[in-house]
Amino acid sequence: LINYDRDNIPPKIIKAIKPYIEDKERFSPQVIKKASSACEAVCKWVHAMYKYHFVLKMVKPKREKLQKATSEFKIVDAHLQKAQANLDAVMGKLKQLEDHLQDLHDNKKRVQERMKGD
């Protein structure tokens, strides 16, 4: 039971156990417990696998969409990181140019003040 492939329960198995699952008077853990506690555990496991099958049918398409969205996100995020790196480089260059411009303005101001003083 531990190694049972619960993600791939064949439909014919689900169809075969459905009448037992629906028969609450004879195949419920409480009723089975009266006969055997070991069988009660198996009964609980069968009920759980039956429920799991239908939950998985609802969740599986959502998981697939999530995987697709995650893949797309990784691609877009890589582009974003590249664009961010380019922006950082441009911003660094802009800062250098602004600093250089400020130096030129300061230099111009000093030259103009010297010329006024002469």
Short mmCIF file of C-alpha atoms in Angstrom, two decimals:
data_model
loop_
_atom_site.label_atom_id
_atom_site.label_comp_id
_atom_site.label_asym_id
_atom_site.label_seq_id
_atom_site.Cartn_x
_atom_site.Cartn_y
_atom_site.Cartn_z
CA LEU A 1 0.00 0.00 0.00
CA ILE A 2 2.89 2.34 0.73
CA ASN A 3 4.27 2.09 -2.80
CA TYR A 4 0.89 2.20 -4.53
CA ASP A 5 0.85 4.65 -7.46
CA ARG A 6 -2.03 6.77 -6.20
CA ASP A 7 -1.56 9.35 -8.94
CA ASN A 8 -2.40 6.81 -11.64
CA ILE A 9 -5.34 4.76 -10.40
CA PRO A 10 -6.91 3.17 -13.48
CA PRO A 11 -10.54 4.19 -14.13
CA LYS A 12 -11.58 0.52 -14.15
CA ILE A 13 -10.37 0.22 -10.52
CA ILE A 14 -12.34 3.32 -9.51
CA LYS A 15 -15.39 1.91 -11.28
CA ALA A 16 -14.93 -1.47 -9.55
CA ILE A 17 -14.67 -0.04 -6.02
CA LYS A 18 -17.43 2.56 -6.43
CA PRO A 19 -20.25 0.21 -5.31
CA TYR A 20 -18.29 -0.65 -2.16
CA ILE A 21 -17.56 2.99 -1.37
CA GLU A 22 -21.23 3.85 -1.78
CA ASP A 23 -22.32 0.93 0.45
CA LYS A 24 -21.90 2.71 3.78
CA GLU A 25 -23.76 0.02 5.69
CA ARG A 26 -21.28 -2.72 4.82
CA PHE A 27 -18.04 -0.98 3.75
CA SER A 28 -17.48 1.80 6.23
CA PRO A 29 -14.50 1.79 8.60
CA GLN A 30 -16.84 1.69 11.61
CA VAL A 31 -18.58 -1.45 10.36
CA ILE A 32 -15.38 -3.16 9.18
CA LYS A 33 -13.73 -2.43 12.54
CA LYS A 34 -16.14 -4.84 14.17
CA ALA A 35 -14.66 -7.65 12.09
CA SER A 36 -10.97 -6.65 12.08
CA SER A 37 -8.92 -3.59 12.98
CA ALA A 38 -6.46 -4.46 10.19
CA CYS A 39 -9.32 -4.53 7.69
CA GLU A 40 -10.53 -1.23 9.08
CA ALA A 41 -7.18 0.32 8.11
CA VAL A 42 -7.45 -1.12 4.60
CA CYS A 43 -11.02 0.14 4.32
CA LYS A 44 -9.89 3.65 5.33
CA TRP A 45 -7.10 3.45 2.77
CA VAL A 46 -9.52 2.41 -0.01
CA HIS A 47 -11.87 5.28 0.87
CA ALA A 48 -8.93 7.70 0.94
CA MET A 49 -7.61 6.55 -2.44
CA TYR A 50 -11.09 6.85 -3.94
CA LYS A 51 -11.42 10.43 -2.69
CA TYR A 52 -7.85 11.20 -3.71
CA HIS A 53 -8.58 10.07 -7.27
CA PHE A 54 -11.34 12.65 -7.68
CA VAL A 55 -9.46 15.42 -5.93
CA LEU A 56 -6.48 14.73 -8.19
CA LYS A 57 -8.74 15.00 -11.26
CA MET A 58 -9.65 18.52 -10.14
CA VAL A 59 -6.15 19.51 -9.06
CA LYS A 60 -4.11 18.01 -11.92
CA PRO A 61 -5.14 20.61 -14.56
CA LYS A 62 -4.43 23.35 -12.03
CA ARG A 63 -0.99 21.89 -11.32
CA GLU A 64 -0.28 21.79 -15.04
CA LYS A 65 -1.36 25.42 -15.41
CA LEU A 66 0.84 26.33 -12.45
CA GLN A 67 3.83 24.55 -14.00
CA LYS A 68 3.25 26.34 -17.31
CA ALA A 69 2.84 29.70 -15.58
CA THR A 70 5.97 29.05 -13.52
CA SER A 71 7.95 28.27 -16.67
CA GLU A 72 6.67 31.41 -18.36
CA PHE A 73 7.42 33.43 -15.24
CA LYS A 74 11.02 32.17 -15.20
CA ILE A 75 11.47 33.26 -18.81
CA VAL A 76 9.93 36.68 -18.20
CA ASP A 77 11.89 37.07 -14.97
CA ALA A 78 15.15 36.30 -16.81
CA HIS A 79 14.27 39.02 -19.34
CA LEU A 80 13.45 41.37 -16.49
CA GLN A 81 16.78 40.66 -14.79
CA LYS A 82 18.61 41.33 -18.05
CA ALA A 83 16.66 44.55 -18.59
CA GLN A 84 17.32 45.56 -14.97
CA ALA A 85 21.04 44.97 -15.47
CA ASN A 86 20.95 47.09 -18.64
CA LEU A 87 19.05 49.80 -16.79
CA ASP A 88 21.56 49.73 -13.95
CA ALA A 89 24.39 50.14 -16.47
CA VAL A 90 22.61 53.05 -18.16
CA MET A 91 21.85 54.65 -14.79
CA GLY A 92 25.52 54.28 -13.83
CA LYS A 93 26.59 55.94 -17.08
CA LEU A 94 24.00 58.69 -16.55
CA LYS A 95 25.39 59.31 -13.07
CA GLN A 96 28.90 59.60 -14.52
CA LEU A 97 27.68 62.06 -17.14
CA GLU A 98 25.76 64.10 -14.57
CA ASP A 99 28.84 64.21 -12.34
CA HIS A 100 30.97 65.26 -15.31
CA LEU A 101 28.42 67.92 -16.24
CA GLN A 102 28.44 69.20 -12.67
CA ASP A 103 32.26 69.34 -12.77
CA LEU A 104 32.09 71.30 -16.03
CA HIS A 105 29.53 73.74 -14.53
CA ASP A 106 31.69 74.17 -11.44
CA ASN A 107 34.75 74.72 -13.62
CA LYS A 108 32.85 77.23 -15.78
CA LYS A 109 31.73 79.09 -12.66
CA ARG A 110 35.31 79.26 -11.36
CA VAL A 111 36.57 80.54 -14.70
CA GLN A 112 33.81 83.17 -14.85
CA GLU A 113 34.61 84.30 -11.29
CA ARG A 114 38.30 84.61 -12.16
CA MET A 115 37.44 86.61 -15.26
CA LYS A 116 35.27 88.97 -13.19
CA GLY A 117 38.13 89.40 -10.75
CA ASP A 118 40.59 90.35 -13.44
#
